[in-house]
């Protein structure tokens, strides 16, 4: 096979090596525009896992590379002269120039043709390289091939706001990968520093756009910029200068990170993207080179099986896109964290700030930190234990079992059972099923148990099986449930009060046609629907009535009456449902609100009626008891819906209207939404609202592991954590989590009737821990 690689960076070179290893007869040519020893970076970083991957692929080149690596396990986090140090992180550094030299040597040894100082034009694909079986676009971040075919490659390129500059120094930072945060007169600026050879380190300086502008970097020469940074970080440099090798860059040496995402990597079954041409990962997790090398290995593997080139390219893309997307999601989390350093550094003490930084990608979890550095994590847990007023004399309390108080409601841990519709009521009446269901959840250890969305009228239901609280019989049925919970468990009960709006009058989900979400009831069984506008939720949904002012007054009063009944039923907390495209959400989201009066248009107008309802509910609810509001903090519809920029304003508005905490969900306001699913995928929005808006939050959304809950609480991303499906599978999830962690404190009180069962559970869990240690 004849292959031309356009671009001689690590991805292209390693692809050539990998191809020759599999079949020496391949004709591989690599064209690079620069000279062999030109490089404009400083060092690169690998994880231990990356080393394992390249060792398995090519032990010869891996050995030459590994022999020159600088290896360290520590991470230091300096904030204005104070430092937190943790270990066990397993990073490896190497100079970019040296890395390329080693790859050049190995490529030549295997017979790869390297051609330097070769400019490339798009015409070469069918002209100069017309006889090639495959063109590999390894031309990096500014890929000419990708940028000339953005539509074909379905490319999205986001220019991120922060400014950063690559510098070098002979201060080696020998002990640790080092993060330094300094506050100037104009705001925060920070450095990512790591050693990559015996006497040189990379020193990346990053800051927000406003600080960059205020410090005047835009108008400095490259040398002046480096000297200004040297003065800011002088106490960490031991008299060394900061060096620049960006003379090839016109204008400021500072750049913005371009986040590159491509849904398709193949063109005409003959051109394929690898490495930074196909995707980028923010430098704060050091995975760009890793991704490029792993692309190279995968592409070479698929091209060397008995199949056609088009089939091999599709197999390569299918295999790599999953891993790349997973890592890009983590890199995006890390990137956004650094874009918001002022948010965290002003809100947290040094220990929690360091924890937040270490777990910023959501790939490094609480227990993963324990594996890396158990002593440091225990000190963090002890710090949180003391901070939240818990007696730490017998050791630290796991974050998920720290207490939390909201108004007069005291919770013994941070775990909540999410609202989960059972669709099993008759005429809105909770029955024995609901008693057993909620009773089981309450005795399972969660501190707060939510009811399903409980509706304010028969016409407010989602389905005929939804519960309600619009009459005395329903109120007493709920009181029966809360009495059981309060008399037999330490859990508190919250009722979620709502109106389905345009999503009402549907079948129970298990009756849906698999191709139809929210399938409507047959016409003769439907009830009239209300919404902000007369827009059906989907093209097959019934058309709702756009609410008049009279309708608004009536529905507001129904919410108030539901609150009064919730008081009689003995609930500890109420939650107003203003999410997921239901009635109040239909006002907030522009996807459903097409009004042209004072209740439509701007976000302020769209919030007007939901805030009115919130205030009325708060007035009817006892002042000493807490109230929550559930919101869709993101519609996943781009500019056509609620965005994360809107979410803080929405949350703060509800707090001002009387809510005490915001339950941060997303989406479900349109079937056209394109969320970015993954574990804890909604948690960053809780983080944003809590730490930018200074609003107490509840995190929810694909949270299913003990590690998730501990990480979210310890990093300050939420005050409480809601889990749904894990509690359906295991109502005793929280108590089982306590046994797994060996925790027997006040935050995990099992029913005394089950004492023997949980004693055994703890014994078995302890044996399992001893066996695995």
CSV table of C-alpha atoms in Angstrom, one decimal, residues 52-285:
chain,number,residue,atom,x,y,z
A,52,UNK,CA,2.1,0.9,28.1
A,53,UNK,CA,0.3,1.4,24.8
A,54,UNK,CA,3.4,2.4,22.8
A,55,UNK,CA,5.4,-0.4,24.5
A,56,UNK,CA,2.9,-3.0,23.3
A,57,UNK,CA,2.9,-1.5,19.8
A,58,UNK,CA,6.7,-1.1,19.3
A,59,UNK,CA,8.9,-2.1,22.2
A,60,UNK,CA,12.0,-0.9,20.4
A,61,UNK,CA,11.0,2.8,20.0
A,62,UNK,CA,9.3,2.7,23.4
A,63,UNK,CA,12.5,1.7,25.1
A,64,UNK,CA,14.5,4.5,23.5
A,65,UNK,CA,11.8,7.0,24.5
A,66,UNK,CA,11.3,5.7,28.0
A,67,UNK,CA,15.0,5.8,28.7
A,68,UNK,CA,14.9,9.6,28.3
A,69,UNK,CA,11.7,10.3,30.1
A,70,UNK,CA,11.6,12.5,33.2
A,71,UNK,CA,9.2,10.7,35.6
A,72,UNK,CA,7.3,12.2,38.6
A,73,UNK,CA,4.4,11.3,40.8
A,74,UNK,CA,3.7,14.5,42.7
A,75,UNK,CA,1.4,17.4,41.9
A,76,UNK,CA,2.0,20.7,43.7
A,77,UNK,CA,-0.7,23.3,43.9
A,78,UNK,CA,0.7,26.7,45.0
A,79,UNK,CA,-1.7,29.6,45.8
A,80,UNK,CA,-0.1,32.8,46.8
A,81,UNK,CA,2.9,31.1,48.4
A,82,UNK,CA,1.0,28.3,50.2
A,83,UNK,CA,1.2,24.8,48.8
A,84,UNK,CA,-0.8,21.5,48.8
A,85,UNK,CA,1.2,18.4,47.6
A,86,UNK,CA,-0.3,15.1,46.6
A,87,UNK,CA,1.3,12.0,45.1
A,88,UNK,CA,0.8,8.9,43.0
A,89,UNK,CA,-0.2,10.7,39.8
A,90,UNK,CA,2.3,9.0,37.4
A,91,UNK,CA,3.3,11.5,34.7
A,92,UNK,CA,6.2,11.4,32.3
A,93,UNK,CA,7.8,14.4,30.5
A,94,UNK,CA,10.0,14.6,27.4
A,95,UNK,CA,11.2,17.4,25.2
A,96,UNK,CA,9.1,17.8,22.1
A,97,UNK,CA,12.2,18.2,19.9
A,98,UNK,CA,13.8,15.2,21.4
A,99,UNK,CA,10.7,13.1,21.0
A,100,UNK,CA,10.5,14.0,17.3
A,101,UNK,CA,14.2,13.1,16.8
A,102,UNK,CA,13.6,9.7,18.3
A,103,UNK,CA,10.6,9.1,16.1
A,104,UNK,CA,12.6,10.3,13.0
A,105,UNK,CA,15.3,7.8,13.8
A,106,UNK,CA,12.9,4.9,14.2
A,107,UNK,CA,10.9,5.8,11.1
A,108,UNK,CA,14.1,5.9,9.0
A,109,UNK,CA,15.3,2.6,10.5
A,110,UNK,CA,12.0,1.0,9.3
A,111,UNK,CA,12.2,2.5,5.8
A,112,UNK,CA,9.7,5.3,6.2
A,113,UNK,CA,10.5,8.2,3.7
A,114,UNK,CA,10.7,11.5,5.5
A,115,UNK,CA,10.6,14.7,3.3
A,116,UNK,CA,11.1,18.0,5.1
A,117,UNK,CA,10.6,21.6,4.0
A,118,UNK,CA,7.8,20.4,1.7
A,119,UNK,CA,4.8,22.7,1.4
A,120,UNK,CA,1.5,21.0,0.6
A,121,UNK,CA,-1.5,22.2,-1.4
A,122,UNK,CA,-4.9,20.7,-1.7
A,123,UNK,CA,-4.3,20.1,-5.4
A,124,UNK,CA,-1.6,17.6,-4.4
A,125,UNK,CA,-4.2,15.1,-3.2
A,126,UNK,CA,-5.3,14.2,-6.7
A,127,UNK,CA,-2.2,15.6,-8.4
A,128,UNK,CA,1.2,14.9,-6.9
A,129,UNK,CA,-0.2,12.2,-4.7
A,130,UNK,CA,-2.7,10.8,-7.1
A,131,UNK,CA,-1.2,7.4,-7.1
A,132,UNK,CA,-1.4,7.0,-3.3
A,133,UNK,CA,-3.9,4.6,-1.9
A,134,UNK,CA,-4.4,6.7,1.2
A,135,UNK,CA,-3.8,10.3,2.3
A,136,UNK,CA,-3.4,10.7,6.0
A,137,UNK,CA,-4.1,14.2,7.3
A,138,UNK,CA,-1.7,14.4,10.2
A,139,UNK,CA,-1.2,18.2,9.7
A,140,UNK,CA,-2.2,19.1,13.2
A,141,UNK,CA,-4.3,21.7,14.9
A,142,UNK,CA,-4.4,24.0,11.9
A,143,UNK,CA,-5.0,21.2,9.4
A,144,UNK,CA,-5.3,22.6,5.9
A,145,UNK,CA,-7.2,19.4,4.8
A,146,UNK,CA,-9.7,19.7,7.6
A,147,UNK,CA,-10.2,23.4,7.4
A,148,UNK,CA,-10.8,23.3,3.7
A,149,UNK,CA,-13.5,20.6,4.2
A,150,UNK,CA,-15.2,21.6,7.4
A,151,UNK,CA,-18.6,20.5,6.2
A,152,UNK,CA,-17.4,17.1,4.9
A,153,UNK,CA,-15.7,16.4,8.2
A,154,UNK,CA,-18.7,17.8,10.2
A,155,UNK,CA,-16.2,20.0,12.1
A,156,UNK,CA,-16.9,22.3,15.0
A,157,UNK,CA,-14.0,24.5,16.1
A,158,UNK,CA,-14.6,26.5,19.3
A,159,UNK,CA,-12.1,29.3,20.1
A,160,UNK,CA,-12.0,29.2,23.9
A,161,UNK,CA,-11.8,32.5,25.9
A,162,UNK,CA,-8.7,32.0,28.0
A,163,UNK,CA,-5.3,33.3,26.9
A,164,UNK,CA,-2.2,31.2,27.3
A,165,UNK,CA,1.5,31.3,26.3
A,166,UNK,CA,4.1,28.5,26.0
A,167,UNK,CA,7.3,29.4,27.8
A,168,UNK,CA,10.4,27.5,29.0
A,169,UNK,CA,12.7,27.8,31.9
A,170,UNK,CA,15.8,26.3,33.4
A,171,UNK,CA,14.1,26.1,36.7
A,172,UNK,CA,13.4,22.4,36.7
A,173,UNK,CA,10.5,21.9,39.0
A,174,UNK,CA,12.2,18.5,39.6
A,175,UNK,CA,9.9,17.3,42.3
A,176,UNK,CA,6.4,17.7,40.9
A,177,UNK,CA,4.1,18.7,38.2
A,178,UNK,CA,3.5,22.2,39.4
A,179,UNK,CA,0.5,24.6,39.3
A,180,UNK,CA,1.1,28.1,40.5
A,181,UNK,CA,-1.8,30.6,41.1
A,182,UNK,CA,-0.9,34.2,41.7
A,183,UNK,CA,-3.2,37.2,42.3
A,184,UNK,CA,-2.1,40.4,40.6
A,185,UNK,CA,-3.6,43.9,41.0
A,186,UNK,CA,-5.8,43.0,38.0
A,187,UNK,CA,-6.8,39.5,38.9
A,188,UNK,CA,-5.6,35.8,38.8
A,189,UNK,CA,-3.0,34.4,36.6
A,190,UNK,CA,-1.5,30.9,36.8
A,191,UNK,CA,1.2,28.6,35.4
A,192,UNK,CA,1.3,24.9,34.5
A,193,UNK,CA,5.0,23.8,34.9
A,194,UNK,CA,6.7,20.5,34.4
A,195,UNK,CA,10.3,19.3,33.8
A,196,UNK,CA,11.0,17.5,30.5
A,197,UNK,CA,14.8,17.1,30.5
A,198,UNK,CA,17.7,17.4,32.9
A,199,UNK,CA,17.7,21.2,33.0
A,200,UNK,CA,14.5,22.5,31.3
A,201,UNK,CA,10.8,22.8,32.1
A,202,UNK,CA,7.7,23.8,30.2
A,203,UNK,CA,6.1,26.8,31.8
A,204,UNK,CA,2.6,27.5,30.4
A,205,UNK,CA,1.0,30.8,31.7
A,206,UNK,CA,-2.7,31.1,31.4
A,207,UNK,CA,-5.3,33.7,32.4
A,208,UNK,CA,-8.7,35.1,31.7
A,209,UNK,CA,-9.3,37.6,28.9
A,210,UNK,CA,-9.9,40.5,31.2
A,211,UNK,CA,-6.7,40.0,33.2
A,212,UNK,CA,-4.8,39.5,29.9
A,213,UNK,CA,-6.1,42.8,28.7
A,214,UNK,CA,-5.5,44.6,31.9
A,215,UNK,CA,-1.9,43.5,32.1
A,216,UNK,CA,-1.3,44.7,28.5
A,217,UNK,CA,0.1,41.5,27.1
A,218,UNK,CA,-1.5,42.2,23.7
A,219,UNK,CA,0.9,45.1,23.1
A,220,UNK,CA,4.1,43.4,24.4
A,221,UNK,CA,6.8,41.8,22.4
A,222,UNK,CA,7.4,38.1,23.0
A,223,UNK,CA,10.4,39.0,25.2
A,224,UNK,CA,8.5,41.6,27.1
A,225,UNK,CA,5.7,39.2,27.7
A,226,UNK,CA,8.0,36.5,29.1
A,227,UNK,CA,9.7,39.1,31.3
A,228,UNK,CA,6.4,40.2,32.7
A,229,UNK,CA,5.5,36.6,33.5
A,230,UNK,CA,8.9,36.1,35.1
A,231,UNK,CA,8.2,39.0,37.5
A,232,UNK,CA,4.8,37.7,38.5
A,233,UNK,CA,6.2,34.2,39.2
A,234,UNK,CA,9.6,35.3,40.4
A,235,UNK,CA,9.5,33.6,43.8
A,236,UNK,CA,9.1,30.2,42.1
A,237,UNK,CA,11.9,30.6,39.5
A,238,UNK,CA,15.0,30.8,41.8
A,239,UNK,CA,16.5,33.5,39.6
A,240,UNK,CA,15.9,31.7,36.3
A,241,UNK,CA,14.4,33.5,33.3
A,242,UNK,CA,11.4,32.5,31.2
A,243,UNK,CA,12.3,31.7,27.6
A,244,UNK,CA,10.2,32.0,24.5
A,245,UNK,CA,10.6,30.2,21.2
A,246,UNK,CA,7.6,31.7,19.5
A,247,UNK,CA,9.5,34.0,17.1
A,248,UNK,CA,7.6,32.4,14.2
A,249,UNK,CA,4.4,33.8,15.5
A,250,UNK,CA,3.4,37.3,14.4
A,251,UNK,CA,1.8,39.6,17.0
A,252,UNK,CA,1.2,38.5,20.5
A,253,UNK,CA,2.8,35.2,21.6
A,254,UNK,CA,-0.4,34.5,23.6
A,255,UNK,CA,-3.1,32.3,21.9
A,256,UNK,CA,-6.6,31.0,22.5
A,257,UNK,CA,-7.1,27.3,22.7
A,258,UNK,CA,-9.1,25.9,19.7
A,259,UNK,CA,-11.3,23.0,20.7
A,260,UNK,CA,-11.7,20.9,17.6
A,261,UNK,CA,-14.5,18.3,17.2
A,262,UNK,CA,-15.2,16.3,14.0
A,263,UNK,CA,-18.1,13.9,13.7
A,264,UNK,CA,-16.6,12.5,10.5
A,265,UNK,CA,-12.9,11.8,9.9
A,266,UNK,CA,-13.1,10.3,6.4
A,267,UNK,CA,-13.3,11.9,2.9
A,268,UNK,CA,-13.8,10.1,-0.4
A,269,UNK,CA,-12.8,6.8,1.2
A,270,UNK,CA,-9.2,7.9,0.6
A,271,UNK,CA,-8.4,10.8,3.0
A,272,UNK,CA,-8.5,10.4,6.7
A,273,UNK,CA,-7.8,12.6,9.7
A,274,UNK,CA,-5.6,11.6,12.7
A,275,UNK,CA,-4.4,13.4,15.8
A,276,UNK,CA,-5.0,17.1,16.3
A,277,UNK,CA,-6.4,17.3,12.8
A,278,UNK,CA,-9.4,15.3,13.9
A,279,UNK,CA,-9.7,16.4,17.6
A,280,UNK,CA,-8.0,18.4,20.3
A,281,UNK,CA,-7.8,17.9,24.0
A,282,UNK,CA,-7.0,20.8,26.3
A,283,UNK,CA,-3.3,21.0,27.4
A,284,UNK,CA,-4.4,20.9,31.1
A,285,UNK,CA,-4.8,17.1,30.9
